[in-house]
Coordinates of C-alpha atoms and ligand atoms in Angstrom, one line a residue:
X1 CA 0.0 0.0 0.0
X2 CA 2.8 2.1 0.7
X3 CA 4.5 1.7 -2.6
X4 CA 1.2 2.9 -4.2
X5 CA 0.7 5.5 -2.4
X6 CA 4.1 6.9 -3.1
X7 CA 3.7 6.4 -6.8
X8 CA 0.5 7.7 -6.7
X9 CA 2.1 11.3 -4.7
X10 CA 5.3 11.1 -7.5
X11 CA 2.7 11.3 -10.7
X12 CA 0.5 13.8 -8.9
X13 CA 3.5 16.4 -8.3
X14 CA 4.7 15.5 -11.3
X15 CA 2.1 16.3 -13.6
X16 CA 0.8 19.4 -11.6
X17 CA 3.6 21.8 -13.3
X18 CA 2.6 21.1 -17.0
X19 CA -0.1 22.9 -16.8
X20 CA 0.0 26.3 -18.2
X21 CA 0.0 29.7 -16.0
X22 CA -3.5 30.7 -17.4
X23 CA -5.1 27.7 -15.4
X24 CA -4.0 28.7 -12.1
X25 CA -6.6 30.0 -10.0
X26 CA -8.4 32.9 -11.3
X27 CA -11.4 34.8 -9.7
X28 CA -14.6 34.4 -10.4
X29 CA -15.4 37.9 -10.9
X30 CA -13.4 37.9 -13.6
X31 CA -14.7 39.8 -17.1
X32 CA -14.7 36.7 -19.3
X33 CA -18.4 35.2 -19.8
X34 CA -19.1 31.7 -18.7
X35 CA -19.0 30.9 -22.4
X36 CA -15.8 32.7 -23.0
X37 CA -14.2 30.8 -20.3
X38 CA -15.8 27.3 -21.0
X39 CA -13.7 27.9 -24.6
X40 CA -10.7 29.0 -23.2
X41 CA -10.5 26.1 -21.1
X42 CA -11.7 23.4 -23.5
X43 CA -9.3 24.6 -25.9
X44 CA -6.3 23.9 -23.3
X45 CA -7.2 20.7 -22.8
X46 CA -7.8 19.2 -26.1
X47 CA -4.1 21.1 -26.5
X48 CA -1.7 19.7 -24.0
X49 CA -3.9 17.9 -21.2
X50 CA -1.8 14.9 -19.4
X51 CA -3.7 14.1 -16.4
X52 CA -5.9 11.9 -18.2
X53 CA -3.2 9.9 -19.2
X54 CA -1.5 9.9 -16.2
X55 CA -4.0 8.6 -14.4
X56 CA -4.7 6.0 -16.9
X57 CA -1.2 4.8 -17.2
X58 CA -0.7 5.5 -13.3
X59 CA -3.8 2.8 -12.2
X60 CA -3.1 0.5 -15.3
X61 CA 0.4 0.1 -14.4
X62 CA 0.5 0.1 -10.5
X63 CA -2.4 -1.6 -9.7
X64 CA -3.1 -3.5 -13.2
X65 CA -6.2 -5.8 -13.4
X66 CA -8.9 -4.8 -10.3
X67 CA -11.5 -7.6 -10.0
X68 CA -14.4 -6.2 -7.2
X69 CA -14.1 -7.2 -4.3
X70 CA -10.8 -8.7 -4.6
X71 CA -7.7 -7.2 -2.9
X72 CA -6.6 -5.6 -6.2
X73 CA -9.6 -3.7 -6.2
X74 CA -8.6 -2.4 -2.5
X75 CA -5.2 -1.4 -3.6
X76 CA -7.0 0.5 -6.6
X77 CA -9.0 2.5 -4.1
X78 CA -5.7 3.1 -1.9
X79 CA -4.1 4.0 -4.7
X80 CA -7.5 6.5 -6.0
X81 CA -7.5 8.2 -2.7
X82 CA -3.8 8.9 -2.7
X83 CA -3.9 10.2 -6.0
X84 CA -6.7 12.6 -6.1
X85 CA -5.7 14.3 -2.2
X86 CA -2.8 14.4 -4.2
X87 CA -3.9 16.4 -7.1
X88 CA -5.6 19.1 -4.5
X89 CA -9.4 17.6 -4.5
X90 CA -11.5 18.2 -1.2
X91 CA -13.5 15.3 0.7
X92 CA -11.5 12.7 -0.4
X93 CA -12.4 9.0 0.6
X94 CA -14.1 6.1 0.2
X95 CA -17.5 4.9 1.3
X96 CA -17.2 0.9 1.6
X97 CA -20.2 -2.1 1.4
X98 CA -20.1 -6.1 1.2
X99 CA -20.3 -8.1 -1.1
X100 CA -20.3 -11.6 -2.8
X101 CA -17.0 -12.7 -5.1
X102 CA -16.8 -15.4 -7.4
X103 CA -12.8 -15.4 -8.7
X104 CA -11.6 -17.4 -11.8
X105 CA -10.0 -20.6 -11.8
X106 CA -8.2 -23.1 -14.9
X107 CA -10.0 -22.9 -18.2
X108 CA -9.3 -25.1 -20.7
X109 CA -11.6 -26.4 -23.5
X110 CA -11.2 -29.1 -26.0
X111 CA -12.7 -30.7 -29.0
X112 CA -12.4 -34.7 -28.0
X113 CA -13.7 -35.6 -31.3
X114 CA -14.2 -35.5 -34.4
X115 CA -11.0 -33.6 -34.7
X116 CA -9.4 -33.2 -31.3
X117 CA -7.7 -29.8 -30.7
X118 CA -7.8 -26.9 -28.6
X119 CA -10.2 -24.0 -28.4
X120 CA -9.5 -20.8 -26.2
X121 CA -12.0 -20.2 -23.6
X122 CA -12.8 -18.1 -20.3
X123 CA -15.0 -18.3 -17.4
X124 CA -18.2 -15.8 -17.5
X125 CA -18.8 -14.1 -14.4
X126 CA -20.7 -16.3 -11.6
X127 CA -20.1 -19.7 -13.8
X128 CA -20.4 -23.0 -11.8
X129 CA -17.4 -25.2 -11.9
X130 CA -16.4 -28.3 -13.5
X131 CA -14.8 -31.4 -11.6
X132 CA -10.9 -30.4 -11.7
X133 CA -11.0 -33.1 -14.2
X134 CA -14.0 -31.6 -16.3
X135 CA -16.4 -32.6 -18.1
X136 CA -17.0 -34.0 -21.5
X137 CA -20.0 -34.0 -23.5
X138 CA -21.9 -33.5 -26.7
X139 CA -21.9 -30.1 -28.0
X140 CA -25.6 -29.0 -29.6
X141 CA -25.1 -25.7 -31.4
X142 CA -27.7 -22.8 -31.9
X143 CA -26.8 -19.9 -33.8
X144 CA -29.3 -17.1 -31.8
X145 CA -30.6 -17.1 -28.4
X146 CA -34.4 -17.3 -29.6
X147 CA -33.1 -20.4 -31.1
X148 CA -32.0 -21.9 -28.2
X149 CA -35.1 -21.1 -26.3
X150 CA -37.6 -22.7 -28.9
X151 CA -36.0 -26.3 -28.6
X152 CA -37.7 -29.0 -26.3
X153 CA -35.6 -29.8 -23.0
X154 CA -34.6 -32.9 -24.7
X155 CA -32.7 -31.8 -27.4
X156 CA -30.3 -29.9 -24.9
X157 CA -30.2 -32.1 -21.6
X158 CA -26.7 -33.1 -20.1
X159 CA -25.1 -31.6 -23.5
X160 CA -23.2 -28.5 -23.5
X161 CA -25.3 -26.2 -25.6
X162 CA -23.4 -23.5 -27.5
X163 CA -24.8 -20.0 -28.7
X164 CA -22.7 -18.3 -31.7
X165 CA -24.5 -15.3 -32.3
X166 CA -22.5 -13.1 -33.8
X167 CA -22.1 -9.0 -32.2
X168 CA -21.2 -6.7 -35.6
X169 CA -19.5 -3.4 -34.7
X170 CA -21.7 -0.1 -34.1
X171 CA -20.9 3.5 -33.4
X172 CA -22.9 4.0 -30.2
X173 CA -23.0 0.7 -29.4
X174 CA -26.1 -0.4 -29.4
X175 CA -26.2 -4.1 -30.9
X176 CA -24.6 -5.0 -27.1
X177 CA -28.2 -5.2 -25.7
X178 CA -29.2 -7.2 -28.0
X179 CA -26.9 -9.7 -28.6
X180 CA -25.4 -9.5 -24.7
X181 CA -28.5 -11.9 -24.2
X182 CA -26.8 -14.9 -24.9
X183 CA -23.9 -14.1 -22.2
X184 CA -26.3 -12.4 -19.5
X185 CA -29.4 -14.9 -20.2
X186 CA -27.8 -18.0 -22.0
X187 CA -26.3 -19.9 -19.1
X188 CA -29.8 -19.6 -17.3
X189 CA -31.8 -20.7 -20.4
X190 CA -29.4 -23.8 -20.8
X191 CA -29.8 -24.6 -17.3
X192 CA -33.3 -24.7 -16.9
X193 CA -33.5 -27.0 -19.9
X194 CA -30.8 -29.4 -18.0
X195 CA -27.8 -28.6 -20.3
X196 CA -24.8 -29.7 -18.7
X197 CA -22.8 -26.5 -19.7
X198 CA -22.6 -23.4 -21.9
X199 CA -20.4 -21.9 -24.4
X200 CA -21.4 -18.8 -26.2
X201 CA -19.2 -17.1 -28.9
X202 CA -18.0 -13.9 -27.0
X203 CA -19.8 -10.9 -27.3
X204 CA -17.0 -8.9 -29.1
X205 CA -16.0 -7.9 -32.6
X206 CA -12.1 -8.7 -33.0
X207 CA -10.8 -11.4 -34.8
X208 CA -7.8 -12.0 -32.3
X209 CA -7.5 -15.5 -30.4
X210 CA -9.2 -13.6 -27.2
X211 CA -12.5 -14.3 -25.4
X212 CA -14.2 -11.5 -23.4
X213 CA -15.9 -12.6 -20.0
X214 CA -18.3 -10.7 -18.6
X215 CA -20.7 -11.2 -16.0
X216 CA -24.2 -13.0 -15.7
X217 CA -26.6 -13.8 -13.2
X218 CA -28.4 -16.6 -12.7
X219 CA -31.9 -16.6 -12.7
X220 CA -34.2 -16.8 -9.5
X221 CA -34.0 -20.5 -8.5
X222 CA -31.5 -21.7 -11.2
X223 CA -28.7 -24.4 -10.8
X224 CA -25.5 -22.8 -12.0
X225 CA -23.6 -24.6 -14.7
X226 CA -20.2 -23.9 -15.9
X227 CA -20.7 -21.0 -18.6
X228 CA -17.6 -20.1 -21.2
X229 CA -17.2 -17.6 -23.5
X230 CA -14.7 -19.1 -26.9
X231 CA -12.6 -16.5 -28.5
X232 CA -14.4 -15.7 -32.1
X233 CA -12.1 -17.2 -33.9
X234 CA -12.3 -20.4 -32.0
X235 CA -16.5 -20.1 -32.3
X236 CA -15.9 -19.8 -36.2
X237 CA -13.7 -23.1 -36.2
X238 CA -16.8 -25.0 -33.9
X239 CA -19.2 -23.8 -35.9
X240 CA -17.6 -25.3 -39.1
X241 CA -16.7 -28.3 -36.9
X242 CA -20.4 -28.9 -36.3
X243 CA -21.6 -28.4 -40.0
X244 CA -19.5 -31.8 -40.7
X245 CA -22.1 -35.2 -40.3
X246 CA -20.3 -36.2 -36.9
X247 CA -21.4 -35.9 -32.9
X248 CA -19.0 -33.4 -31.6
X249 CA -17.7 -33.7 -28.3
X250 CA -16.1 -31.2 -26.1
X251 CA -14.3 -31.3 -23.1
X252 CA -14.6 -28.4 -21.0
X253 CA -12.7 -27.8 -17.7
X254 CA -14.0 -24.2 -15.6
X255 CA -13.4 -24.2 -11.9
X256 CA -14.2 -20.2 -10.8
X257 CA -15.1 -20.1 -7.2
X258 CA -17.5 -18.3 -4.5
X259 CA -14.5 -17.0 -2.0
X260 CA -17.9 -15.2 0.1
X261 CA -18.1 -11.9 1.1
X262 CA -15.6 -8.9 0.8
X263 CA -15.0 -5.7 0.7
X264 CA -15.7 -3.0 -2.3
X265 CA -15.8 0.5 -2.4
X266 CA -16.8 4.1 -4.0
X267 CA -14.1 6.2 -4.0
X268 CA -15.2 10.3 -3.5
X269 CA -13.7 13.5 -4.0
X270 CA -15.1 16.9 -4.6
X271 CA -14.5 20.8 -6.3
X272 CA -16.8 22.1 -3.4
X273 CA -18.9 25.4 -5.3
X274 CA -20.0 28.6 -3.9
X275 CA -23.3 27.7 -3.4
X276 CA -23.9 24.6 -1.6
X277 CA -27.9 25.6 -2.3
X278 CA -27.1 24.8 -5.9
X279 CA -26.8 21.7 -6.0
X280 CA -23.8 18.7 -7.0
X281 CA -22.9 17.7 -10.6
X282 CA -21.9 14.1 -10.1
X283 CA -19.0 12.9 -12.9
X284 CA -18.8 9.0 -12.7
X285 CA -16.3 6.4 -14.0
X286 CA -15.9 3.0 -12.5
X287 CA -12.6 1.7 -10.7
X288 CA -13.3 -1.8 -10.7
X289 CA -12.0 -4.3 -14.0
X290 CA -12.7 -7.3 -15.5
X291 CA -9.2 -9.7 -14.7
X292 CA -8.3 -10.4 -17.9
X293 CA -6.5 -7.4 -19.6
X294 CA -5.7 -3.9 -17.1
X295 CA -8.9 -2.2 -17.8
X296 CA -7.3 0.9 -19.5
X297 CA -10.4 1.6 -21.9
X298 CA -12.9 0.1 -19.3
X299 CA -12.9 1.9 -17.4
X300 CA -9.7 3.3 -16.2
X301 CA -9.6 6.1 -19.1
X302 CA -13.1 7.2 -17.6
X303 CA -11.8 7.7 -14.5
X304 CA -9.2 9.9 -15.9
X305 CA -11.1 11.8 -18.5
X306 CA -13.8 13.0 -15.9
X307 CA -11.3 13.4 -12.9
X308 CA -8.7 15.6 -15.3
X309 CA -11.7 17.9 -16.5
X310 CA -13.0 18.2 -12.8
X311 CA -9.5 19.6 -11.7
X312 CA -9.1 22.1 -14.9
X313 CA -12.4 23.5 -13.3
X314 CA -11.2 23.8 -9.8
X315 CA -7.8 25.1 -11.0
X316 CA -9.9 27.7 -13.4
X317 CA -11.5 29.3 -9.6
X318 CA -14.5 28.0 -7.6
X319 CA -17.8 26.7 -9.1
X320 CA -20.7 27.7 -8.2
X321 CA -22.0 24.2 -8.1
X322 CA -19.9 21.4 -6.1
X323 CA -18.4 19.0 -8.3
X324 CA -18.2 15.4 -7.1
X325 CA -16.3 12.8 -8.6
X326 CA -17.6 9.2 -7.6
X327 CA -15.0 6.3 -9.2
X328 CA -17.4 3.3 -8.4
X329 CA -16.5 0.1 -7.5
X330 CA -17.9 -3.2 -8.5
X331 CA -19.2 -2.1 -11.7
X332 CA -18.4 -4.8 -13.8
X333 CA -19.7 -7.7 -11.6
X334 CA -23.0 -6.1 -11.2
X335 CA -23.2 -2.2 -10.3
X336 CA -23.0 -3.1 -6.3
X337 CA -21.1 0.5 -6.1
X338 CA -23.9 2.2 -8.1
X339 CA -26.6 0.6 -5.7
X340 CA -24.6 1.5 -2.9
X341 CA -24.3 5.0 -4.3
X342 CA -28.1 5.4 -4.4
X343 CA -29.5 4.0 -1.2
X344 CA -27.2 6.7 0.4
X345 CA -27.1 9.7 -1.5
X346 CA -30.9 9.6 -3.6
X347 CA -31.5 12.2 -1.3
X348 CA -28.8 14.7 -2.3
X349 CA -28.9 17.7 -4.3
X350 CA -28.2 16.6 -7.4
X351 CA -27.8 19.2 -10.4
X352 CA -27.2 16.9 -12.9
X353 CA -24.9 13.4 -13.4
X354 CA -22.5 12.1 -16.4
X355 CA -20.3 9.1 -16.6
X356 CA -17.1 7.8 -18.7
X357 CA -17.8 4.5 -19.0
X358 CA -17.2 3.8 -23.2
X359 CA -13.5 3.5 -23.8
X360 CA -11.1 6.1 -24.5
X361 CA -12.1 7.0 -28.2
X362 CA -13.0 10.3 -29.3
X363 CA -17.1 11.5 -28.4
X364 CA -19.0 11.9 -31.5
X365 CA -22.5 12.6 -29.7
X366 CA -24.0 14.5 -26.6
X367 CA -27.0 13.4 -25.2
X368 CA -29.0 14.7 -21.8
X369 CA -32.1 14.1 -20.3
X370 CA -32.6 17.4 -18.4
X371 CA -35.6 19.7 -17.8
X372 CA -36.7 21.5 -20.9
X373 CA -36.4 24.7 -18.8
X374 CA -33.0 23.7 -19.2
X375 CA -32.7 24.6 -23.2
X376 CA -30.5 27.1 -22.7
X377 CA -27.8 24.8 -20.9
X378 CA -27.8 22.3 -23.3
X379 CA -28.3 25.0 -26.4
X380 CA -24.5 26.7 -25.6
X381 CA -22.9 23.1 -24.0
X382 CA -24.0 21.7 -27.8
X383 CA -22.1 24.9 -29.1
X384 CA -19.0 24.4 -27.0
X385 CA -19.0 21.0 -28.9
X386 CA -19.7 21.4 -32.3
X387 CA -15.8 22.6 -32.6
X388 CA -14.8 18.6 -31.3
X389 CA -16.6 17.2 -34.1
X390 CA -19.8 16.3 -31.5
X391 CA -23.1 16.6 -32.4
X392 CA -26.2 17.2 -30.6
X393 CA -28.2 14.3 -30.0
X394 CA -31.5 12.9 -28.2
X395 CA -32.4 15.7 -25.3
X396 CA -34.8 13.1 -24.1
X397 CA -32.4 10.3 -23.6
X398 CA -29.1 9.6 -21.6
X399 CA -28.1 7.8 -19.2
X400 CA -24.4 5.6 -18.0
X401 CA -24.0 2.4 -16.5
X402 CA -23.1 3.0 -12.5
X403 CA -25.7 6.3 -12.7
X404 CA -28.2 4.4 -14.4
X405 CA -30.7 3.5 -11.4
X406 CA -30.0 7.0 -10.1
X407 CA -30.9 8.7 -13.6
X408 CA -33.5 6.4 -13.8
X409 CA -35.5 7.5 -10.8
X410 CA -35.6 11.4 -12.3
X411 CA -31.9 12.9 -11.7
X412 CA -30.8 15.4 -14.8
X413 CA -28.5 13.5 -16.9
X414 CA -25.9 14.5 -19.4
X415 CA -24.1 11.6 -21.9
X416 CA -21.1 12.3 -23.9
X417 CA -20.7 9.6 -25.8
X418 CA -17.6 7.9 -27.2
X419 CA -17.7 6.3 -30.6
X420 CA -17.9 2.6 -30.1
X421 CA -16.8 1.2 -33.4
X422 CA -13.8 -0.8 -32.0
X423 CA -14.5 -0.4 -28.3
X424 CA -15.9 -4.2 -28.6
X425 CA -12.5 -5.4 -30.3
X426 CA -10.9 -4.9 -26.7
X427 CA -14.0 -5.0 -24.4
X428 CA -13.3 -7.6 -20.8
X429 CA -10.9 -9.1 -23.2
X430 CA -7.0 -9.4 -22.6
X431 CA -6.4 -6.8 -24.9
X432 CA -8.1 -4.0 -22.9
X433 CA -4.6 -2.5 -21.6
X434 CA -2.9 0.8 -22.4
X435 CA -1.1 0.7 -25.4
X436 CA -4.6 0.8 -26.9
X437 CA -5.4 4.0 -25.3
X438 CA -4.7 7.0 -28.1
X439 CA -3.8 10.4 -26.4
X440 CA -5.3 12.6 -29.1
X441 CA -8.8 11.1 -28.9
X442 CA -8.3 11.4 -24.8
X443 CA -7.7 14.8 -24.9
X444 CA -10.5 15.7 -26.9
X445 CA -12.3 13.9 -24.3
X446 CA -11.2 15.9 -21.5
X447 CA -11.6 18.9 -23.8
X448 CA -15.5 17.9 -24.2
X449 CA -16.3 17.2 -20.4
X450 CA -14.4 20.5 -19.0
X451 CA -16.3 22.0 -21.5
X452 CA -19.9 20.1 -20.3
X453 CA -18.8 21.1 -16.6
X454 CA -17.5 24.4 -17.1
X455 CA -21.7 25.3 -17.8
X456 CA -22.7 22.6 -16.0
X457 CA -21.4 23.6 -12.8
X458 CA -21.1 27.2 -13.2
X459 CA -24.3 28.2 -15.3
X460 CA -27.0 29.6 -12.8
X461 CA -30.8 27.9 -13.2
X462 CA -32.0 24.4 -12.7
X463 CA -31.4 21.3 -14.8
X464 CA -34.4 19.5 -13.5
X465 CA -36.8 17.7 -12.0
X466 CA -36.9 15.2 -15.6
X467 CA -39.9 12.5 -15.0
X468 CA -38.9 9.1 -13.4
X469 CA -38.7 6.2 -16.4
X470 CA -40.5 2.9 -14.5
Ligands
LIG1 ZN1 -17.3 -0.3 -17.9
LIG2 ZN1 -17.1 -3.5 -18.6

């Protein structure tokens, strides 16, 4: 924890020089309009901001992979509390809660027959376990989840069914919904029928020998079953392997386990504003990772993007508005932090809420979900963003993955959203780790939220109340 902390302190003072004179503290009664200012300090950002990456690079390289609830994850948040007293935030620290952990254990899967060989797999989130020895069986493959669902029982019982629907790329993203089913409602489907395990092509769009995990929750009442995701091109060679006229066999050896409950945590820190009566513009990432890669693009670039924008603001001179920056934990494994988050602070003032949660690829779109008294905000935040390349989008619709049930019960929400078109090649895969980070299309991230918070927390009038969605 130590040596954490003490890398943490070196990047903080290290970085804190580079910026340029004109964003040291200014006064608020200064001449330039809110709009003037917003453009000033967007500009700097897109030109030479490095906190992003430094944090980025800072929690993918000292901490590395954070699976909730694990004691990487607890490091993270040592290491996230460190860093942002460091960088001069206020109300620094972590609210903790409980929770479950499943942890991965030796995956292996092979074809026994016709053509024996080996196929790259990995344990989805809250998969039962083989014997250490495993298990062999028939495979029975279906190529879409409806698919699966219209066979009898019969056709699927102590076999180890197989799902290969195929996820094509999209620029917001949106085909994940829809073809996530087979990874978040798959292993439950082939359980009830009496499958004796799943495999399901994984819900990505590389080509590269990598599955993606992810997690999934078994249905009320459900026997959990060992659940795999194959890498695609290892679902591309079964698939042809089942078009030949033979019974395929598989063996398939997954042994994750429940370790109970630990330990996970949000991690705060706040810009407070001049006017605690006007409310707090929550900016969200989420700290936690998937194991496999480092969790640079998901979601340790979010933590930067919003937490670098957040301290151009504060260096800039006081907000009105107090900003808080919540890096959640145990995102990935279920939104436990984002739960946590709301059955303590629903109750708060809340202006308005926005989280990084996309990758670290330039934003293409912003969204909100805000009062229409509120036109005006979003009118001259759209403005400050037509210059990035962003256009405006739905004002009806946003929303992020950790603020979700919070934005969902009525808070004001703002969405900047990244483009997605290869965010699925590296998504909870192995290859989610820095070098895939690019540090132009992170800057004109930070660029577009200090833009977004520079009216956000300093433009007077209110962004809500927006109606509940059931
Ligand atoms: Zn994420
Ligand atoms: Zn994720």
């Amino acid at each position: 924890m130590l040596r954490s902390l003490t890398g943490a302190a070196m990047f903080a003072a290290a970085s804190l020089p580079a910026l340029p004179a004109s964003s040291q503290p200014a006064s608020p009664a200064a001449a330039e309009s809110i709009h003037e200012r917003a453009e000033r300090l967007r500009d700097e950002a897109l030109g030479n901001d490095t906190l992003a990456w430094d944090i980025t690079e800072g929690l993918t390289t000292e901490i590395g992979p954070r699976l909730a609830g694990t004691e990487a994850e607890a490091r993270a948040r040592a290491w996230a509390v460190g860093s942002l007293r460091a960088l001069g935030f206020s109300n620094v620290r972590i609210e903790t809660f409980d929770m479950a952990v499943w942890v991965r254990g030796e995956e292996r899967a092979e074809i026994v027959s016709p053509f024996p060989q080996p196929l790259v797999v990995t344990a989805l989130g809250n998969s039962g376990a083989t014997p250490a020895s495993g298990i062999t069986a028939e495979v029975v493959g279906f190529e879409t989840i409806e698919a699966l669902e219209a066979v009898p029982d019969s056709a699927v019982r102590g076999k180890i069914v197989f799902v290969s629907h195929a996820m094509a790329p999209t620029q917001d993203g949106s085909g994940y919904g829809y073809f996530g089913r087979a990874r978040r409602e798959g292993p439950s489907i082939a359980s009830r029928k009496g499958a004796a395990a799943i495999v399901i092509r994984s819900i990505g769009t590389d080509y590269h020998r990598n599955p993606h995990t992810g997690v999934q929750t078994w249905a009320e009442g459900v026997r959990p079953i060992p659940a795999g995701a194959l890498s695609i091109p290892d679902s591309e060679q079964l698939q042809r392997i089942l078009r030949r006229p033979f019974p395929v066999r598989m063996r398939l050896v997954l042994t994750p386990r429940n370790i109970g409950t630990r330990q996970s945590g949000n991690v705060f820190a706040e810009v407070p504003g001049r006017d605690p009566s006007a409310g707090i513009v929550l900016v969200a990432c989420h700290l936690d990772s998937w194991d496999l890669g480092t969790g640079a693009v998901d979601d340790a670039a979010g933590c930067g993007i919003v937490a670098a924008a957040a301290h151009r603001i504060m260096r800039a001179g006081t907000p009105l508005r107090t900003i808080r920056i919540v890096w959640f934990g145990a995102e990935e494994v279920g939104l436990f932090g984002g739960y946590d988050y709301l059955r303590r602070h629903s109750g708060d003032n809340h202006a308005a809420i926005a989280e990084s949660d996309f990758g670290a690829d330039r934003i293409w779109r912003f969204d909100s979900r805000l009062n229409p008294a509120a036109r005006p905000a979003v009118d001259r935040i759209a403005r400050l963003l037509f210059p990035l390349g962003i256009v405006a989008g739905s004002v009806t619709e946003a929303s992020g993955s950790d603020i979700g049930p919070l934005s969902a019960s009525g808070v004001p929400t703002i969405a900047l959203r990244q483009d997605g078109t290869r965010y699925f090649d590296l998504h909870h895969s192995p290859d989610d780790t820095l070098d895939k980070v690019d540090l132009t299309q992170l800057r004109q991230n930070v660029a577009a939220w200090t833009a977004m918070l520079a009216v956000a927390a300093d433009m007077p009038g209110e962004f809500g109340p927006v109606p509940a969605r059931q």
